[in-house]
Amino acid sequence: MHCACYNNLDHLPTMVHHEDLFSRRCILVNGPVIVGAGPSGLAVGAGLQQQGVPFVIVDRADCIASLWQNKTYDRLKLHLPKQFCQLPYFPFPPNFPEYPSKYQFIDYLESYAKKFEISPRFNESVQSAKYDETCGLWRVTTVKGNCEVEYICRWLVVATGENAEKVVPDFEGLDEFGGTVMHACDYRSGDVFEGKRVLVVGCGNSGMEVSLDLCHHNAFPSMVVRSSVHILPREIGGKSTFELANKLMNWLPIKVVDKILILLAWYTLGNLEKYGIKRPSKGPLQLKNSKGKTPVLDIGALQKIKSGKIQIVPGIKKFSPGRVELVNGANLEIDSVMLATGYKSNVPSWLKDDEFFSKGGMPIRPFPEGWKGKAGVYSVGFTGRGLSGASIDAIKVAQDIGNIWKQETKQPNHYVTISCDRKCNK
């Protein structure tokens, strides 16, 4: 059986299924396929739903926002005030605190999906997505159990985000260490580490918060600070530092705003070099824009560092049974290793022959131009600007697809059928 591909699909229902004796289905989608059911994918879906544009969302997990539900620690709260984290068209409930907890945010996302009647197709892992120039359509292949599904669609929205896969560095001797080795995505609470000596590798927001949580559970964390890092107070004078920076950016150059932030941080937090923490030469906002490196917003870890309850150590040279040797020659006896070493995009593993994304899985064109590529491909959640950046791009994507949709559905109901060489079944 051959697929009939169309350069105008407005005559079709939302999805047309073709099945045969093989374990593969071919589905024509009368609208975009959105890959990822996290906040980015949900935001695009809400925008399309309001315009009457049909769509399909697929996700490899069994729930929405699986990163938030399955790969975050219990004490996590939003780092920014809620007004900067809400998704389009639906604000947070007024009774939510300024910094909602992870569980409150998950409840909000569940309510969001329900409000906009978004029903993702879960447990479908995308194997490949490729633009078929013969048809002028995208072919998105997924696997669910023993069944393979090929979606054929006009538009593809990549909403898997920057944090799809954990990053695990290769350290000499780690296999011989013998103690517990865990990535921060598998960490929930420090209660199982009570009384343990834990080496936390990484000094970003996750590394800082995991170290703080370990202290609260009477563990003994040592945090590896291999390079310089910007640490800012979460609030200055009772106001969000992020909000202050945004307001200053409306009036002043970014270099001037960076200098103001560093001065305020020094005044609020003090000189951190004596504790082993050095600031980069480039300012926090400039570094964020150029390298995507997010400054740490302190919520209490610095107090533990200053009191000595969180020990700062330099880079790692190698591991051996029950201990780690540092680059300064010091040796630490440790029980566990916590890898707060971040995440990366997985787009290159499934998006084929596309020049929109780099080898690292990020849009080649920087924000605010990285939301749209050629041949109907879009990206949401790759701005390096968190939920607020994802919301901005989601609105653009939904409006762009909606405008094309409306123009084409107003045209006379005529179309051209193109015969494709590929078959739906293998």
XYZ file of C-alpha atoms in Angstrom:
426
model
C 0.000 0.000 0.000
C 1.388 3.409 -0.985
C 0.736 6.588 0.985
C -1.043 9.342 -0.880
C 0.606 12.602 0.151
C -1.039 15.946 -0.446
C 0.197 19.493 -0.733
C -3.135 20.586 0.719
C -4.624 18.452 3.472
C -7.638 20.525 4.439
C -9.985 17.962 2.915
C -8.807 15.305 5.381
C -10.046 14.647 8.922
C -7.553 15.222 11.724
C -5.924 11.816 11.329
C -6.304 9.092 8.737
C -5.053 5.644 9.734
C -3.766 3.012 7.336
C -3.155 -0.419 8.880
C -2.299 -3.813 7.428
C -1.078 -7.198 8.548
C 2.250 -5.709 9.610
C 2.922 -4.072 12.988
C 3.242 -0.636 11.438
C 0.637 2.069 11.056
C 0.680 5.070 8.765
C -1.190 8.146 10.006
C -1.829 11.291 7.995
C -2.057 14.203 10.436
C -4.089 17.193 9.341
C -1.872 19.635 11.220
C 1.462 19.562 13.063
C 3.090 16.776 15.022
C 4.520 18.121 18.274
C 7.342 16.064 19.782
C 7.375 16.511 23.555
C 4.596 16.876 26.124
C 6.433 19.166 28.495
C 5.559 22.815 29.124
C 6.772 23.806 25.634
C 4.663 21.245 23.798
C 1.609 21.990 25.931
C 1.945 25.732 25.270
C 2.039 25.197 21.505
C -0.916 22.840 21.735
C -2.951 25.408 23.679
C -2.266 28.070 21.060
C -3.265 25.755 18.223
C -6.365 24.562 20.073
C -7.632 28.119 20.405
C -7.313 28.590 16.648
C -9.017 25.341 15.779
C -5.874 23.782 14.300
C -5.698 19.994 14.829
C -2.432 18.521 16.074
C -0.862 15.433 17.607
C 1.542 15.464 20.570
C 3.769 12.422 21.086
C 5.995 11.787 24.090
C 8.219 8.875 25.064
C 7.156 9.081 28.727
C 3.856 8.065 30.310
C 2.870 11.527 31.575
C 3.092 15.199 30.770
C 6.199 17.094 31.906
C 8.089 13.886 32.684
C 11.268 15.807 33.502
C 9.417 17.641 36.291
C 7.527 14.581 37.474
C 10.246 11.943 37.311
C 13.638 13.645 37.312
C 13.578 16.444 39.891
C 14.281 16.509 43.619
C 11.451 16.884 46.109
C 12.435 20.303 47.487
C 12.602 21.946 44.059
C 10.777 25.236 43.602
C 10.627 27.510 40.592
C 13.710 29.708 40.614
C 11.870 32.729 39.225
C 8.652 34.413 40.391
C 5.521 32.747 39.092
C 4.607 35.555 36.683
C 7.727 34.672 34.656
C 6.946 30.948 34.612
C 3.276 30.678 33.677
C 2.337 29.415 30.240
C 0.367 31.459 27.689
C -3.378 32.038 28.064
C -3.634 30.569 31.583
C -2.116 32.233 34.700
C -1.216 30.468 37.916
C -3.964 30.283 40.544
C -3.879 33.433 42.710
C -3.348 31.371 45.878
C -0.033 29.954 44.620
C 3.063 31.334 46.380
C 5.575 33.585 44.636
C 7.830 30.566 43.989
C 5.597 27.509 43.439
C 6.870 24.083 44.418
C 7.470 21.385 41.854
C 4.226 19.673 42.889
C 2.239 22.875 42.504
C 3.770 23.408 39.082
C 2.880 19.862 38.026
C -0.702 20.424 39.205
C -0.763 23.624 37.180
C 0.420 21.781 34.054
C -2.206 19.066 34.556
C -4.875 21.768 34.816
C -3.432 23.447 31.731
C -3.712 20.278 29.653
C -7.250 19.701 30.892
C -8.362 23.280 30.181
C -7.165 23.164 26.582
C -8.230 19.537 26.064
C -4.714 18.383 25.239
C -4.341 14.595 25.145
C -0.785 13.568 24.233
C -0.021 10.119 22.852
C 2.218 8.744 25.591
C 4.841 5.989 25.518
C 5.697 6.748 21.902
C 9.416 7.223 21.382
C 10.379 9.112 18.238
C 12.935 7.135 16.256
C 13.283 9.499 13.328
C 11.787 12.588 11.735
C 12.695 13.399 8.160
C 11.383 15.797 5.543
C 10.245 13.996 2.396
C 10.961 16.362 -0.484
C 8.936 14.242 -2.901
C 5.787 14.704 -0.859
C 6.672 18.044 0.705
C 5.718 16.558 4.090
C 7.361 15.311 7.259
C 7.598 11.621 8.129
C 7.816 11.055 11.881
C 8.422 7.466 12.981
C 7.664 6.403 16.547
C 7.729 3.128 18.436
C 5.201 2.128 21.082
C 5.734 -1.354 22.424
C 5.995 -3.638 19.412
C 4.160 -1.258 17.107
C 5.799 1.256 14.810
C 3.825 4.313 13.742
C 4.639 6.696 10.914
C 3.000 10.108 11.102
C 2.871 12.142 7.909
C 2.367 15.846 8.506
C 2.843 19.298 7.071
C 4.547 20.771 10.159
C 6.929 19.420 12.791
C 7.306 21.139 16.182
C 10.380 20.081 18.156
C 9.510 20.618 21.838
C 11.777 18.098 23.567
C 13.808 20.925 25.104
C 17.367 21.457 26.223
C 17.242 18.922 29.077
C 16.151 15.701 27.375
C 19.182 13.578 28.333
C 21.475 13.637 31.343
C 25.169 14.431 30.905
C 27.506 11.936 32.587
C 31.218 12.869 32.301
C 33.849 10.167 32.046
C 36.000 10.274 35.179
C 39.055 8.092 35.602
C 38.488 5.330 38.141
C 34.791 6.016 38.729
C 33.932 2.399 37.901
C 36.259 1.294 40.684
C 34.912 3.751 43.270
C 32.563 1.194 44.831
C 30.125 3.607 46.470
C 26.822 5.037 45.287
C 27.070 7.038 42.052
C 23.916 8.922 41.053
C 22.971 11.662 38.614
C 20.974 14.556 40.060
C 18.003 13.538 37.890
C 17.650 10.441 40.087
C 17.990 12.338 43.374
C 14.782 12.905 45.345
C 15.788 13.595 48.922
C 18.831 13.548 51.141
C 17.234 11.325 53.777
C 19.019 8.216 52.445
C 22.370 10.020 52.706
C 22.189 10.907 56.402
C 25.660 10.734 57.909
C 27.250 10.082 54.496
C 30.117 11.962 52.858
C 28.803 12.987 49.457
C 30.834 14.511 46.634
C 28.552 16.750 44.569
C 30.037 17.262 41.103
C 28.776 20.555 39.685
C 28.054 23.992 41.106
C 25.050 25.133 39.101
C 21.580 25.592 40.556
C 21.103 21.823 40.867
C 24.477 21.267 42.535
C 23.844 24.085 44.999
C 20.339 22.939 45.893
C 21.270 19.266 46.199
C 24.154 20.229 48.495
C 21.792 22.358 50.590
C 19.275 19.518 50.802
C 22.012 17.106 51.868
C 22.897 19.489 54.690
C 19.271 19.577 55.801
C 19.398 15.767 56.065
C 22.621 15.736 58.112
C 24.873 14.571 55.309
C 28.370 15.973 54.668
C 28.553 17.359 51.125
C 31.671 18.511 49.312
C 30.913 20.425 46.120
C 33.262 20.453 43.143
C 33.732 23.964 41.751
C 35.938 23.364 38.728
C 35.492 26.734 37.023
C 34.246 30.235 37.775
C 30.538 30.794 38.392
C 28.202 33.729 38.916
C 26.131 33.506 42.109
C 23.394 36.088 42.569
C 20.863 36.506 45.385
C 17.434 35.320 44.321
C 16.007 38.594 45.631
C 17.450 42.040 46.262
C 15.547 44.312 48.622
C 12.594 41.935 48.565
C 12.366 42.054 44.756
C 13.309 39.352 42.275
C 16.825 39.794 40.892
C 15.571 38.487 37.550
C 12.788 41.058 37.489
C 15.223 43.829 38.413
C 17.580 42.799 35.602
C 14.733 42.809 33.075
C 13.675 46.305 34.078
C 17.231 47.629 33.921
C 17.668 46.100 30.459
C 14.891 48.354 29.188
C 17.025 51.412 29.922
C 20.675 50.395 30.071
C 23.199 48.406 27.973
C 23.739 44.820 29.035
C 27.321 45.508 30.195
C 26.084 48.223 32.556
C 23.331 45.977 33.916
C 25.901 43.247 34.523
C 28.090 45.643 36.506
C 25.109 46.682 38.623
C 24.179 43.049 39.312
C 27.743 42.155 40.306
C 27.965 45.139 42.653
C 24.640 44.257 44.262
C 25.709 40.615 44.589
C 29.002 41.624 46.205
C 27.162 43.937 48.607
C 24.564 41.264 49.459
C 26.647 38.083 49.429
C 30.140 39.381 50.107
C 33.456 38.345 48.572
C 33.173 34.660 47.679
C 36.739 34.075 46.457
C 37.941 33.264 49.970
C 35.510 30.337 49.930
C 36.858 29.006 46.624
C 34.274 30.566 44.321
C 35.515 32.890 41.581
C 33.383 35.016 39.300
C 33.843 34.835 35.492
C 35.353 37.852 33.797
C 32.260 38.204 31.622
C 29.067 39.417 33.311
C 26.173 37.057 34.163
C 23.800 38.289 31.446
C 26.501 38.425 28.773
C 27.654 34.931 29.716
C 24.094 33.658 29.580
C 23.564 35.113 26.114
C 26.879 33.959 24.669
C 27.405 30.579 26.353
C 23.976 29.683 27.717
C 25.457 29.433 31.207
C 22.796 30.322 33.759
C 23.863 32.205 36.913
C 23.116 30.513 40.217
C 20.324 32.085 42.253
C 21.170 31.485 45.894
C 18.409 30.215 48.180
C 20.552 29.309 51.186
C 23.520 27.236 50.006
C 25.983 30.116 50.434
C 25.257 30.321 54.139
C 26.162 26.628 54.446
C 29.326 27.200 52.403
C 30.381 30.098 54.634
C 29.734 28.039 57.764
C 31.759 25.142 56.377
C 28.861 22.703 56.229
C 29.288 22.565 52.463
C 32.956 22.179 51.591
C 34.179 23.648 48.297
C 36.786 21.539 46.473
C 38.559 21.954 43.099
C 38.344 19.699 40.050
C 38.610 15.924 40.069
C 41.737 14.072 38.957
C 40.619 10.485 39.515
C 38.589 8.147 41.688
C 39.728 5.061 43.553
C 37.881 2.736 45.960
C 36.171 4.904 48.566
C 38.026 8.095 47.718
C 38.681 10.834 45.173
C 41.922 12.575 44.281
C 41.544 16.263 43.404
C 43.613 18.316 40.956
C 45.384 20.051 43.859
C 46.685 16.691 45.105
C 44.286 16.398 48.038
C 42.473 13.111 48.702
C 38.971 12.847 50.144
C 37.325 9.795 51.593
C 33.737 9.739 50.334
C 30.751 7.415 50.439
C 28.733 8.655 47.474
C 29.021 10.713 44.286
C 26.221 12.977 43.061
C 26.606 14.098 39.442
C 24.952 17.503 39.117
C 26.498 17.707 35.664
C 23.506 18.906 33.703
C 21.563 17.839 30.668
C 21.641 18.065 26.896
C 19.315 17.971 23.912
C 18.628 14.653 22.178
C 17.402 16.155 18.886
C 20.381 14.988 16.765
C 19.543 11.366 17.585
C 16.194 11.472 15.767
C 15.872 14.600 13.571
C 17.495 13.561 10.306
C 19.189 15.611 7.585
C 18.089 18.923 9.001
C 20.174 22.099 9.030
C 18.008 23.887 11.601
C 19.743 22.333 14.627
C 23.447 22.142 15.465
C 25.286 18.924 16.267
C 24.704 19.785 19.904
C 20.952 19.743 19.386
C 20.292 23.483 19.620
C 18.856 25.813 16.959
C 21.714 27.299 14.957
C 20.100 30.727 14.881
C 20.119 32.311 18.347
C 17.141 33.726 20.236
C 14.866 35.373 19.193
C 15.252 33.938 15.660
C 15.640 30.246 16.470
C 11.963 29.280 16.591
C 11.388 28.659 12.871
C 13.305 26.717 10.251
C 12.686 25.675 6.679
C 10.091 23.259 5.332
C 7.690 23.645 8.255
C 9.967 22.759 11.182
C 9.764 24.740 14.441
C 11.455 24.639 17.833
C 10.174 25.563 21.285
C 12.065 25.351 24.573
C 15.599 25.874 23.252
C 16.079 29.561 24.040
C 18.168 29.165 27.198
C 15.609 31.453 28.843
C 13.541 28.930 30.729
C 9.770 28.892 30.773
C 9.428 32.540 29.781
C 11.492 31.974 26.635
C 9.541 28.819 25.804
C 6.258 30.702 26.144
C 7.431 33.450 23.785
C 8.383 30.923 21.114
C 5.237 28.832 21.649
C 3.042 31.838 20.900
C 5.018 32.591 17.725
C 4.851 28.990 16.511
C 1.129 28.575 17.145
C 0.324 31.888 15.467
C 2.495 31.140 12.442
C 0.967 27.714 11.871
C -2.505 29.099 12.587
C -2.124 31.867 10.016
C -1.057 29.426 7.305
C -3.871 27.090 8.299
C -6.502 29.798 8.049
C -5.261 30.981 4.659
C -5.322 27.490 3.200
C -8.697 26.490 4.616
C -10.260 29.564 2.980
C -9.107 28.425 -0.446
C -11.318 26.288 -2.740
C -11.206 22.637 -1.817
C -8.717 21.504 -4.436
C -5.474 19.635 -4.035
C -2.813 17.729 -5.898
C -2.060 14.112 -5.066
C 1.593 13.102 -5.215
C 2.583 9.458 -5.388
C 5.335 8.593 -2.920
C 7.710 5.721 -3.491
C 7.851 4.691 0.162
C 5.359 2.312 1.679
C 3.693 2.543 5.051
C 4.518 -1.077 5.815
C 7.908 -2.667 5.910
